[in-house]
GROMACS .gro file of C-alpha atoms in nm:
model
  493
    1MET     CA    1   2.150   4.300  -0.729
    2SER     CA    2   2.244   4.313  -1.097
    3ALA     CA    3   2.080   4.093  -1.355
    4SER     CA    4   2.407   3.912  -1.418
    5ASN     CA    5   2.433   3.805  -1.053
    6SER     CA    6   2.069   3.710  -0.999
    7LYS     CA    7   1.987   3.338  -1.000
    8LYS     CA    8   1.692   3.212  -1.199
    9TYR     CA    9   1.576   2.855  -1.153
   10LYS     CA   10   1.393   2.670  -1.425
   11SER     CA   11   1.043   2.528  -1.390
   12LEU     CA   12   1.047   2.149  -1.399
   13THR     CA   13   0.808   1.931  -1.595
   14ILE     CA   14   0.633   1.635  -1.431
   15SER     CA   15   0.876   1.400  -1.609
   16GLU     CA   16   1.177   1.590  -1.472
   17LYS     CA   17   1.032   1.591  -1.121
   18LYS     CA   18   0.988   1.213  -1.146
   19GLN     CA   19   1.353   1.175  -1.256
   20LEU     CA   20   1.457   1.388  -0.960
   21ILE     CA   21   1.261   1.168  -0.716
   22GLU     CA   22   1.413   0.853  -0.866
   23ALA     CA   23   1.764   0.999  -0.830
   24VAL     CA   24   1.713   1.067  -0.458
   25GLU     CA   25   1.563   0.719  -0.404
   26ARG     CA   26   1.871   0.567  -0.573
   27GLY     CA   27   2.079   0.723  -0.299
   28ASP     CA   28   2.218   1.027  -0.482
   29LYS     CA   29   2.302   1.317  -0.251
   30LYS     CA   30   2.028   1.578  -0.237
   31THR     CA   31   2.275   1.863  -0.287
   32GLU     CA   32   2.405   1.701  -0.606
   33VAL     CA   33   2.054   1.629  -0.734
   34ALA     CA   34   1.948   1.990  -0.673
   35LYS     CA   35   2.261   2.113  -0.852
   36THR     CA   36   2.202   1.883  -1.150
   37PHE     CA   37   1.844   2.004  -1.195
   38ASP     CA   38   1.941   2.364  -1.119
   39ILE     CA   39   1.696   2.409  -0.830
   40PRO     CA   40   1.739   2.514  -0.465
   41LEU     CA   41   1.725   2.253  -0.187
   42SER     CA   42   1.398   2.402  -0.061
   43THR     CA   43   1.235   2.327  -0.398
   44LEU     CA   44   1.376   1.975  -0.388
   45SER     CA   45   1.222   1.922  -0.044
   46THR     CA   46   0.884   2.042  -0.171
   47ILE     CA   47   0.898   1.805  -0.468
   48LEU     CA   48   0.988   1.508  -0.246
   49LYS     CA   49   0.701   1.599  -0.013
   50ASP     CA   50   0.462   1.588  -0.311
   51LYS     CA   51   0.608   1.261  -0.441
   52ASN     CA   52   0.277   1.068  -0.448
   53LYS     CA   53   0.093   1.338  -0.645
   54ILE     CA   54   0.378   1.371  -0.893
   55ILE     CA   55   0.400   0.996  -0.959
   56THR     CA   56   0.022   0.975  -1.007
   57ALA     CA   57   0.027   1.275  -1.239
   58SER     CA   58   0.311   1.129  -1.448
   59SER     CA   59   0.122   0.801  -1.489
   60SER     CA   60  -0.171   0.972  -1.663
   61GLY     CA   61   0.049   1.077  -1.957
   62GLY     CA   62  -0.005   1.359  -2.198
   63ARG     CA   63   0.021   1.648  -1.953
   64LYS     CA   64   0.364   1.812  -1.929
   65ARG     CA   65   0.283   2.022  -1.625
   66ASN     CA   66   0.065   1.958  -1.324
   67SER     CA   67  -0.153   2.262  -1.391
   68LYS     CA   68  -0.481   2.279  -1.202
   69GLY     CA   69  -0.606   2.609  -1.334
   70GLU     CA   70  -0.721   2.901  -1.128
   71HIS     CA   71  -0.900   2.687  -0.868
   72PRO     CA   72  -0.683   2.378  -0.798
   73ARG     CA   73  -0.890   2.243  -0.508
   74LEU     CA   74  -1.209   2.266  -0.715
   75GLU     CA   75  -1.044   2.070  -0.996
   76GLU     CA   76  -0.909   1.810  -0.754
   77CYS     CA   77  -1.263   1.755  -0.621
   78LEU     CA   78  -1.402   1.725  -0.974
   79VAL     CA   79  -1.137   1.474  -1.083
   80GLN     CA   80  -1.217   1.252  -0.784
   81TRP     CA   81  -1.588   1.278  -0.859
   82VAL     CA   82  -1.542   1.193  -1.229
   83ARG     CA   83  -1.324   0.891  -1.147
   84GLN     CA   84  -1.581   0.766  -0.900
   85CYS     CA   85  -1.860   0.802  -1.158
   86ARG     CA   86  -1.655   0.610  -1.414
   87GLY     CA   87  -1.584   0.336  -1.164
   88GLN     CA   88  -1.959   0.298  -1.106
   89ASN     CA   89  -2.031   0.313  -1.480
   90VAL     CA   90  -2.228   0.635  -1.434
   91PRO     CA   91  -2.217   0.838  -1.760
   92VAL     CA   92  -2.083   1.192  -1.721
   93SER     CA   93  -2.170   1.457  -1.979
   94GLY     CA   94  -2.020   1.802  -2.020
   95LEU     CA   95  -2.339   1.965  -1.892
   96LEU     CA   96  -2.344   1.742  -1.582
   97LEU     CA   97  -1.977   1.815  -1.515
   98LYS     CA   98  -2.033   2.191  -1.536
   99GLU     CA   99  -2.325   2.174  -1.293
  100LYS     CA  100  -2.116   1.966  -1.051
  101ALA     CA  101  -1.835   2.222  -1.081
  102LYS     CA  102  -2.077   2.499  -0.984
  103SER     CA  103  -2.192   2.293  -0.685
  104PHE     CA  104  -1.836   2.240  -0.561
  105ALA     CA  105  -1.753   2.606  -0.624
  106LYS     CA  106  -2.043   2.707  -0.401
  107GLU     CA  107  -1.927   2.471  -0.123
  108LEU     CA  108  -1.572   2.605  -0.153
  109GLY     CA  109  -1.684   2.965  -0.141
  110ILE     CA  110  -1.563   3.054  -0.493
  111PRO     CA  111  -1.761   3.357  -0.615
  112PHE     CA  112  -1.866   3.433  -0.975
  113PHE     CA  113  -1.773   3.087  -1.108
  114SER     CA  114  -1.965   3.033  -1.434
  115ALA     CA  115  -1.822   2.697  -1.554
  116SER     CA  116  -1.808   2.818  -1.914
  117ASP     CA  117  -1.748   2.600  -2.221
  118GLY     CA  118  -1.393   2.736  -2.239
  119TRP     CA  119  -1.330   2.640  -1.876
  120LEU     CA  120  -1.467   2.289  -1.943
  121THR     CA  121  -1.239   2.241  -2.246
  122ASN     CA  122  -0.930   2.351  -2.051
  123PHE     CA  123  -1.029   2.143  -1.748
  124LYS     CA  124  -1.053   1.828  -1.960
  125LYS     CA  125  -0.715   1.900  -2.122
  126ARG     CA  126  -0.545   1.970  -1.790
  127ASN     CA  127  -0.674   1.647  -1.635
  128GLY     CA  128  -0.670   1.413  -1.936
  129ILE     CA  129  -1.046   1.359  -1.926
  130VAL     CA  130  -1.217   1.222  -2.235
  131PHE     CA  131  -1.590   1.150  -2.253
  132LYS     CA  132  -1.638   0.802  -2.389
  133LYS     CA  133  -1.876   0.511  -2.369
  134ILE     CA  134  -1.808   0.277  -2.080
  135CYS     CA  135  -1.907  -0.084  -2.049
  136GLY     CA  136  -2.189  -0.189  -1.823
  137GLU     CA  137  -2.159  -0.436  -1.542
  138SER     CA  138  -2.393  -0.720  -1.451
  139SER     CA  139  -2.533  -0.703  -1.101
  140SER     CA  140  -2.568  -1.078  -1.060
  141VAL     CA  141  -2.381  -1.389  -1.172
  142ASP     CA  142  -2.427  -1.764  -1.153
  143ASP     CA  143  -2.218  -2.077  -1.184
  144ASN     CA  144  -2.240  -2.056  -1.565
  145VAL     CA  145  -2.031  -1.737  -1.552
  146CYS     CA  146  -1.762  -1.918  -1.352
  147SER     CA  147  -1.767  -2.213  -1.591
  148GLU     CA  148  -1.729  -1.982  -1.890
  149TRP     CA  149  -1.440  -1.806  -1.716
  150HIS     CA  150  -1.259  -2.137  -1.655
  151ARG     CA  151  -1.299  -2.226  -2.022
  152LYS     CA  152  -1.130  -1.907  -2.142
  153LEU     CA  153  -0.866  -1.892  -1.866
  154SER     CA  154  -0.616  -2.109  -2.054
  155THR     CA  155  -0.638  -1.871  -2.350
  156LEU     CA  156  -0.567  -1.573  -2.124
  157LEU     CA  157  -0.263  -1.745  -1.976
  158LYS     CA  158  -0.107  -1.892  -2.290
  159ASN     CA  159   0.130  -1.600  -2.355
  160TYR     CA  160   0.260  -1.574  -1.997
  161GLU     CA  161   0.488  -1.788  -1.784
  162PRO     CA  162   0.344  -1.871  -1.437
  163ARG     CA  163   0.595  -1.636  -1.273
  164ASN     CA  164   0.452  -1.348  -1.478
  165VAL     CA  165   0.089  -1.409  -1.380
  166PHE     CA  166  -0.019  -1.212  -1.070
  167ASN     CA  167  -0.327  -1.159  -0.856
  168THR     CA  168  -0.386  -0.857  -0.632
  169ASP     CA  169  -0.658  -0.769  -0.383
  170GLU     CA  170  -0.725  -0.550  -0.080
  171THR     CA  171  -0.836  -0.660   0.265
  172ALA     CA  172  -0.918  -0.483   0.590
  173LEU     CA  173  -0.727  -0.547   0.910
  174PHE     CA  174  -0.833  -0.462   1.264
  175PHE     CA  175  -0.468  -0.430   1.360
  176LYS     CA  176  -0.532  -0.343   1.727
  177CYS     CA  177  -0.797  -0.607   1.789
  178LEU     CA  178  -0.699  -0.823   2.087
  179PRO     CA  179  -0.841  -1.173   2.141
  180ASP     CA  180  -1.084  -1.065   2.413
  181LYS     CA  181  -1.232  -0.798   2.185
  182THR     CA  182  -1.321  -1.035   1.900
  183PHE     CA  183  -1.699  -1.015   1.942
  184THR     CA  184  -1.689  -0.635   1.981
  185PHE     CA  185  -1.497  -0.584   1.658
  186LYS     CA  186  -1.681  -0.854   1.463
  187GLU     CA  187  -2.004  -0.656   1.489
  188GLU     CA  188  -1.858  -0.379   1.272
  189LYS     CA  189  -1.888  -0.461   0.904
  190CYS     CA  190  -1.968  -0.110   0.787
  191HIS     CA  191  -1.755   0.147   0.607
  192GLY     CA  192  -1.652   0.336   0.921
  193GLY     CA  193  -1.778   0.357   1.275
  194LYS     CA  194  -1.619   0.358   1.617
  195HIS     CA  195  -1.342   0.113   1.520
  196SER     CA  196  -1.236   0.286   1.196
  197LYS     CA  197  -0.927   0.431   1.367
  198ASP     CA  198  -0.828   0.079   1.470
  199ARG     CA  199  -0.823  -0.064   1.121
  200LEU     CA  200  -0.596  -0.057   0.817
  201THR     CA  201  -0.640  -0.154   0.454
  202ILE     CA  202  -0.378  -0.380   0.298
  203LEU     CA  203  -0.310  -0.451  -0.069
  204LEU     CA  204  -0.148  -0.789  -0.132
  205ALA     CA  205  -0.017  -0.933  -0.460
  206VAL     CA  206   0.136  -1.270  -0.551
  207ASN     CA  207   0.236  -1.452  -0.866
  208MET     CA  208   0.106  -1.784  -0.990
  209ASP     CA  209   0.402  -2.008  -0.907
  210GLY     CA  210   0.446  -1.860  -0.558
  211SER     CA  211   0.795  -1.728  -0.629
  212GLU     CA  212   0.706  -1.360  -0.570
  213LYS     CA  213   0.506  -1.191  -0.297
  214LEU     CA  214   0.511  -0.819  -0.371
  215THR     CA  215   0.573  -0.574  -0.088
  216PRO     CA  216   0.236  -0.507   0.082
  217LEU     CA  217   0.081  -0.161   0.062
  218LEU     CA  218  -0.062  -0.050   0.397
  219ILE     CA  219  -0.319   0.231   0.415
  220GLY     CA  220  -0.374   0.408   0.746
  221LYS     CA  221  -0.554   0.715   0.875
  222ALA     CA  222  -0.264   0.941   0.979
  223ALA     CA  223   0.007   1.059   0.740
  224LYS     CA  224   0.270   1.053   1.013
  225PRO     CA  225   0.159   0.860   1.321
  226ARG     CA  226   0.347   0.948   1.638
  227CYS     CA  227   0.510   0.604   1.638
  228PHE     CA  228   0.688   0.694   1.310
  229LYS     CA  229   0.900   0.961   1.481
  230GLY     CA  230   1.269   0.884   1.428
  231ILE     CA  231   1.192   0.599   1.183
  232ARG     CA  232   1.382   0.620   0.853
  233SER     CA  233   1.326   0.271   0.705
  234PHE     CA  234   1.001   0.076   0.681
  235PRO     CA  235   0.954  -0.294   0.600
  236ILE     CA  236   0.648  -0.227   0.381
  237THR     CA  237   0.490   0.066   0.193
  238TYR     CA  238   0.264   0.306   0.385
  239ARG     CA  239   0.009   0.558   0.259
  240ALA     CA  240  -0.280   0.739   0.430
  241ASN     CA  241  -0.621   0.893   0.376
  242LYS     CA  242  -0.903   1.000   0.604
  243LYS     CA  243  -1.126   0.702   0.520
  244VAL     CA  244  -0.847   0.439   0.546
  245TRP     CA  245  -0.972   0.314   0.209
  246MET     CA  246  -0.812   0.216  -0.114
  247THR     CA  247  -0.875   0.498  -0.362
  248THR     CA  248  -0.830   0.531  -0.737
  249GLU     CA  249  -0.534   0.763  -0.678
  250LEU     CA  250  -0.354   0.524  -0.441
  251PHE     CA  251  -0.424   0.221  -0.658
  252ASN     CA  252  -0.301   0.397  -0.973
  253GLU     CA  253   0.014   0.506  -0.790
  254TRP     CA  254   0.077   0.142  -0.691
  255LEU     CA  255   0.010   0.023  -1.047
  256PHE     CA  256   0.243   0.283  -1.193
  257SER     CA  257   0.522   0.186  -0.951
  258LEU     CA  258   0.477  -0.184  -1.035
  259ASN     CA  259   0.484  -0.102  -1.406
  260GLU     CA  260   0.814   0.084  -1.359
  261ASP     CA  261   0.960  -0.217  -1.173
  262MET     CA  262   0.859  -0.448  -1.457
  263LYS     CA  263   1.017  -0.211  -1.709
  264LYS     CA  264   1.347  -0.230  -1.525
  265GLN     CA  265   1.325  -0.610  -1.519
  266GLU     CA  266   1.221  -0.617  -1.887
  267ARG     CA  267   0.915  -0.822  -1.796
  268LYS     CA  268   0.554  -0.810  -1.910
  269ILE     CA  269   0.301  -0.944  -1.662
  270LEU     CA  270  -0.069  -1.034  -1.652
  271LEU     CA  271  -0.246  -0.901  -1.342
  272PHE     CA  272  -0.582  -1.044  -1.232
  273LEU     CA  273  -0.799  -0.825  -1.009
  274ASP     CA  274  -1.158  -0.766  -0.909
  275ASN     CA  275  -1.384  -0.531  -1.099
  276CYS     CA  276  -1.441  -0.273  -0.823
  277THR     CA  277  -1.481   0.104  -0.858
  278VAL     CA  278  -1.128   0.205  -0.754
  279HIS     CA  279  -0.969  -0.035  -1.006
  280ASN     CA  280  -1.166   0.081  -1.309
  281ASN     CA  281  -0.972   0.390  -1.417
  282PRO     CA  282  -0.609   0.271  -1.445
  283PRO     CA  283  -0.320   0.474  -1.589
  284THR     CA  284  -0.149   0.387  -1.917
  285LEU     CA  285   0.057   0.073  -1.857
  286THR     CA  286   0.328  -0.061  -2.087
  287ASN     CA  287   0.435  -0.375  -1.900
  288ILE     CA  288   0.115  -0.480  -1.723
  289GLU     CA  289  -0.196  -0.628  -1.882
  290LEU     CA  290  -0.500  -0.604  -1.654
  291GLN     CA  291  -0.758  -0.881  -1.651
  292PHE     CA  292  -1.072  -0.830  -1.442
  293PHE     CA  293  -1.266  -1.115  -1.289
  294PRO     CA  294  -1.638  -1.124  -1.375
  295PRO     CA  295  -1.846  -0.921  -1.125
  296ASN     CA  296  -1.930  -1.088  -0.794
  297THR     CA  297  -1.719  -1.399  -0.861
  298THR     CA  298  -1.397  -1.334  -0.667
  299SER     CA  299  -1.504  -1.562  -0.380
  300LYS     CA  300  -1.473  -1.852  -0.628
  301LEU     CA  301  -1.231  -1.730  -0.895
  302GLN     CA  302  -0.972  -1.517  -0.716
  303PRO     CA  303  -0.668  -1.708  -0.577
  304LEU     CA  304  -0.613  -1.463  -0.288
  305ASP     CA  305  -0.967  -1.538  -0.169
  306GLN     CA  306  -0.911  -1.913  -0.173
  307GLY     CA  307  -0.696  -1.910   0.141
  308ILE     CA  308  -0.394  -1.685   0.084
  309ILE     CA  309  -0.541  -1.382   0.265
  310LYS     CA  310  -0.676  -1.602   0.544
  311ASN     CA  311  -0.335  -1.769   0.580
  312PHE     CA  312  -0.168  -1.428   0.601
  313LYS     CA  313  -0.416  -1.311   0.867
  314THR     CA  314  -0.362  -1.630   1.064
  315PHE     CA  315   0.008  -1.550   1.088
  316TYR     CA  316  -0.071  -1.187   1.176
  317ARG     CA  317  -0.306  -1.291   1.458
  318GLN     CA  318  -0.040  -1.531   1.583
  319GLU     CA  319   0.200  -1.236   1.616
  320VAL     CA  320  -0.063  -1.045   1.815
  321VAL     CA  321  -0.125  -1.345   2.043
  322LYS     CA  322   0.251  -1.380   2.106
  323ASN     CA  323   0.268  -1.008   2.184
  324VAL     CA  324  -0.020  -1.040   2.434
  325LEU     CA  325   0.147  -1.334   2.609
  326GLU     CA  326   0.477  -1.144   2.632
  327CYS     CA  327   0.296  -0.845   2.782
  328ILE     CA  328   0.119  -1.066   3.035
  329GLU     CA  329   0.453  -1.219   3.135
  330SER     CA  330   0.616  -0.876   3.176
  331GLU     CA  331   0.303  -0.730   3.345
  332GLN     CA  332   0.251  -0.471   3.072
  333THR     CA  333  -0.060  -0.363   2.882
  334PRO     CA  334  -0.067  -0.471   2.514
  335ASN     CA  335  -0.065  -0.167   2.285
  336ILE     CA  336  -0.016  -0.223   1.913
  337SER     CA  337   0.082   0.083   1.709
  338VAL     CA  338   0.075   0.124   1.331
  339LEU     CA  339   0.451   0.064   1.329
  340THR     CA  340   0.407  -0.259   1.527
  341ALA     CA  341   0.137  -0.362   1.281
  342MET     CA  342   0.372  -0.296   0.988
  343ILE     CA  343   0.631  -0.526   1.144
  344PHE     CA  344   0.368  -0.796   1.208
  345VAL     CA  345   0.232  -0.762   0.851
  346ASP     CA  346   0.582  -0.801   0.708
  347LYS     CA  347   0.652  -1.111   0.917
  348ALA     CA  348   0.313  -1.267   0.843
  349TRP     CA  349   0.341  -1.208   0.467
  350LYS     CA  350   0.691  -1.359   0.458
  351LYS     CA  351   0.558  -1.671   0.632
  352VAL     CA  352   0.299  -1.746   0.361
  353ALA     CA  353   0.455  -2.040   0.177
  354PRO     CA  354   0.481  -2.084  -0.202
  355SER     CA  355   0.298  -2.417  -0.166
  356THR     CA  356  -0.001  -2.237  -0.015
  357ILE     CA  357  -0.009  -1.988  -0.304
  358LEU     CA  358   0.018  -2.267  -0.562
  359LYS     CA  359  -0.274  -2.456  -0.411
  360CYS     CA  360  -0.494  -2.147  -0.406
  361PHE     CA  361  -0.424  -2.069  -0.772
  362LYS     CA  362  -0.502  -2.431  -0.859
  363LYS     CA  363  -0.825  -2.415  -0.657
  364SER     CA  364  -0.925  -2.105  -0.858
  365GLY     CA  365  -0.890  -2.296  -1.185
  366PHE     CA  366  -0.541  -2.185  -1.285
  367THR     CA  367  -0.378  -2.490  -1.444
  368ILE     CA  368  -0.035  -2.542  -1.294
  369GLU     CA  369   0.168  -2.848  -1.198
  370ILE     CA  370   0.244  -2.848  -0.827
  371GLN     CA  371   0.420  -3.087  -0.595
  372GLU     CA  372   0.200  -3.178  -0.304
  373THR     CA  373   0.360  -3.124   0.036
  374GLU     CA  374   0.269  -3.251   0.379
  375ASN     CA  375   0.300  -2.903   0.531
  376ASP     CA  376  -0.038  -2.760   0.430
  377GLN     CA  377  -0.050  -2.410   0.571
  378LEU     CA  378  -0.414  -2.350   0.487
  379ASN     CA  379  -0.529  -2.490   0.821
  380ILE     CA  380  -0.309  -2.347   1.095
  381GLU     CA  381  -0.407  -2.304   1.457
  382SER     CA  382  -0.219  -2.081   1.697
  383ILE     CA  383  -0.018  -2.289   1.943
  384GLN     CA  384  -0.024  -1.998   2.189
  385TRP     CA  385  -0.404  -1.956   2.176
  386ASN     CA  386  -0.472  -2.206   2.455
  387SER     CA  387  -0.219  -2.028   2.678
  388LEU     CA  388  -0.437  -1.716   2.687
  389PRO     CA  389  -0.697  -1.655   2.958
  390THR     CA  390  -1.044  -1.797   2.878
  391GLN     CA  391  -1.178  -1.638   2.560
  392GLU     CA  392  -1.552  -1.681   2.632
  393ASN     CA  393  -1.620  -1.929   2.353
  394VAL     CA  394  -1.415  -1.739   2.095
  395SER     CA  395  -1.216  -1.976   1.874
  396PHE     CA  396  -0.890  -1.884   1.704
  397THR     CA  397  -1.073  -1.912   1.370
  398ASP     CA  398  -1.326  -1.650   1.490
  399TYR     CA  399  -1.034  -1.427   1.582
  400VAL     CA  400  -0.866  -1.468   1.241
  401ASN     CA  401  -1.189  -1.390   1.056
  402VAL     CA  402  -1.288  -1.088   1.266
  403ASP     CA  403  -1.242  -0.840   0.978
  404GLU     CA  404  -1.319  -1.054   0.673
  405ASP     CA  405  -1.622  -0.850   0.560
  406VAL     CA  406  -1.507  -0.497   0.640
  407ALA     CA  407  -1.519  -0.252   0.347
  408VAL     CA  408  -1.186  -0.144   0.193
  409TRP     CA  409  -1.332   0.105  -0.058
  410GLY     CA  410  -1.661   0.285  -0.100
  411VAL     CA  411  -1.854   0.563  -0.266
  412LEU     CA  412  -1.746   0.906  -0.145
  413SER     CA  413  -2.007   1.171  -0.078
  414ASP     CA  414  -1.946   1.529  -0.191
  415ALA     CA  415  -1.850   1.611   0.168
  416ASP     CA  416  -1.597   1.324   0.166
  417ILE     CA  417  -1.446   1.447  -0.162
  418LEU     CA  418  -1.415   1.801  -0.027
  419GLU     CA  419  -1.255   1.667   0.292
  420ASN     CA  420  -1.011   1.452   0.093
  421THR     CA  421  -0.862   1.759  -0.071
  422LEU     CA  422  -0.753   1.888   0.269
  423SER     CA  423  -0.424   1.780   0.423
  424ILE     CA  424  -0.426   1.445   0.604
  425ASP     CA  425  -0.382   1.441   0.980
  426GLU     CA  426  -0.017   1.392   1.067
  427ASP     CA  427  -0.088   1.231   1.402
  428ASN     CA  428  -0.417   1.092   1.532
  429GLU     CA  429  -0.280   0.840   1.778
  430ASP     CA  430  -0.288   0.947   2.141
  431ASP     CA  431  -0.192   0.615   2.293
  432THR     CA  432   0.133   0.530   2.114
  433SER     CA  433   0.487   0.652   2.162
  434PRO     CA  434   0.794   0.667   1.937
  435LEU     CA  435   1.043   0.382   1.956
  436PRO     CA  436   1.321   0.439   2.212
  437LEU     CA  437   1.649   0.531   2.043
  438VAL     CA  438   1.893   0.241   1.999
  439THR     CA  439   2.259   0.344   1.980
  440LEU     CA  440   2.522   0.180   1.761
  441LYS     CA  441   2.688   0.043   2.072
  442GLU     CA  442   2.363  -0.116   2.189
  443ALA     CA  443   2.296  -0.261   1.842
  444SER     CA  444   2.646  -0.415   1.830
  445SER     CA  445   2.600  -0.562   2.177
  446ALA     CA  446   2.262  -0.712   2.082
  447LEU     CA  447   2.411  -0.859   1.765
  448GLU     CA  448   2.688  -1.025   1.967
  449LYS     CA  449   2.428  -1.180   2.197
  450LEU     CA  450   2.233  -1.311   1.896
  451ARG     CA  451   2.548  -1.463   1.752
  452ASN     CA  452   2.629  -1.634   2.081
  453PHE     CA  453   2.271  -1.759   2.107
  454SER     CA  454   2.296  -1.903   1.754
  455LEU     CA  455   2.626  -2.077   1.834
  456GLN     CA  456   2.468  -2.239   2.139
  457SER     CA  457   2.159  -2.355   1.945
  458GLU     CA  458   2.094  -2.585   1.651
  459VAL     CA  459   2.049  -2.341   1.362
  460ASN     CA  460   2.115  -2.359   0.989
  461VAL     CA  461   2.375  -2.163   0.796
  462GLU     CA  462   2.119  -1.906   0.677
  463VAL     CA  463   2.105  -1.768   1.032
  464PHE     CA  464   2.475  -1.684   1.026
  465ASP     CA  465   2.433  -1.530   0.678
  466ALA     CA  466   2.161  -1.304   0.819
  467LEU     CA  467   2.379  -1.206   1.116
  468PHE     CA  468   2.662  -1.122   0.878
  469THR     CA  469   2.427  -0.896   0.676
  470ILE     CA  470   2.316  -0.717   0.994
  471GLU     CA  471   2.678  -0.671   1.105
  472ASN     CA  472   2.770  -0.520   0.767
  473THR     CA  473   2.475  -0.282   0.790
  474ILE     CA  474   2.580  -0.166   1.138
  475GLU     CA  475   2.936  -0.110   1.017
  476LYS     CA  476   2.817   0.099   0.720
  477ILE     CA  477   2.600   0.315   0.946
  478LYS     CA  478   2.893   0.356   1.182
  479LEU     CA  479   3.126   0.466   0.899
  480ASN     CA  480   2.870   0.713   0.764
  481SER     CA  481   2.829   0.855   1.114
  482MET     CA  482   3.205   0.906   1.144
  483LYS     CA  483   3.225   1.078   0.802
  484GLN     CA  484   2.968   1.334   0.911
  485LYS     CA  485   3.187   1.447   1.203
  486THR     CA  486   3.469   1.699   1.171
  487ILE     CA  487   3.816   1.638   1.313
  488THR     CA  488   3.753   1.890   1.592
  489ASP     CA  489   3.457   1.684   1.719
  490PHE     CA  490   3.699   1.415   1.842
  491PHE     CA  491   3.875   1.666   2.071
  492LYS     CA  492   3.562   1.799   2.236
  493LYS     CA  493   3.491   1.692   2.591
   0.00000   0.00000   0.00000
């Protein structure tokens, strides 16, 4: 082939790859996006597959290309190790970093790796690492620390409207735990163990006036659980790692995405969060100011810990109890998949009322005028609980609190770091199945039944608005399906 006919594709920078991802997420056709950026569709698919790494890399700033040198896995291990040391306030010198590099190189079977001064300089440039003094952290606090915090809180808040003040936190969730297994699961407070595959980590975030509950981030063990087969839309965000923990990389990705959302809305927000290891190495943020609570004080100072998370889990456990009762009635065995859990999490989070959020912020010392309501959601019992078979002295409160002390982050060993650089399992669930396919005809029929049910019941106008939205969605999917067919398809038997 002559030089004039050969096709050469350009190498994209991290910024360009991010623009490409955003274009696809806006709904632009992949063929058009590939043409615009002058790349083949196969390259586009690879970039979309590496979306999380690209977004995280772009948030660090400074680096134009995601270069990892001659030994990319070695550098990935080192970056994780450095971030963990920084999060624990462990000082890292150049000499220590070179020795750690040699140790990882030996584990990875890389021969003749000398970790020279030149390598160290290039490694730091490639990964945006700067050696600097980091602040220490007190290992114990008392009520005086909380009092001092309350005194300065008004100063921290003075430049922000209540709607622009947020709190975020992670919590563990034994998503498969059934009522009769409460005692079994409650024994496990450690970082892993026999029930680690049955738990998820959830990041929740709310604003001060209760007007915004950000989409939850759910962290699981498998990248693509079997129950995700055929699923194209999810109610909440899902990520995965082998430990089912929040990590610096996942948290920074979430922060970067939130910062981009605030840019688009032309908002600047104040985000309160706890001072844990995975939060302590954030990316450069233009529209988010981070404010850490004093160490070991979140049980008193953090709004999410004053009842919001518990309220959310109460609603989640109610969904599980309803599911168990439905299975008993239909003589089936309850089996909750990650997809089921995502649906339950979405429903439970939507049920947390603004009044509950307001009260929890007020309880944490955030000064805000609220209108007291009779419907206090902080103390909810499950109506269905008493309909279950005898629970052997397990109360609904015990069931709600079954995972309150389970770790959601932790210190990774060298073996964990090495394992994390491998690909995540796509499917580690043997007891779940994909959702059965629902046709357009079946969806339309179900919608008609829902409309008839609504007409025969006492419902408000919002129900009919929701049905109209669903009908429009079905019609759009139907039209898109017809556009994808050729004229000859209609004459085939």
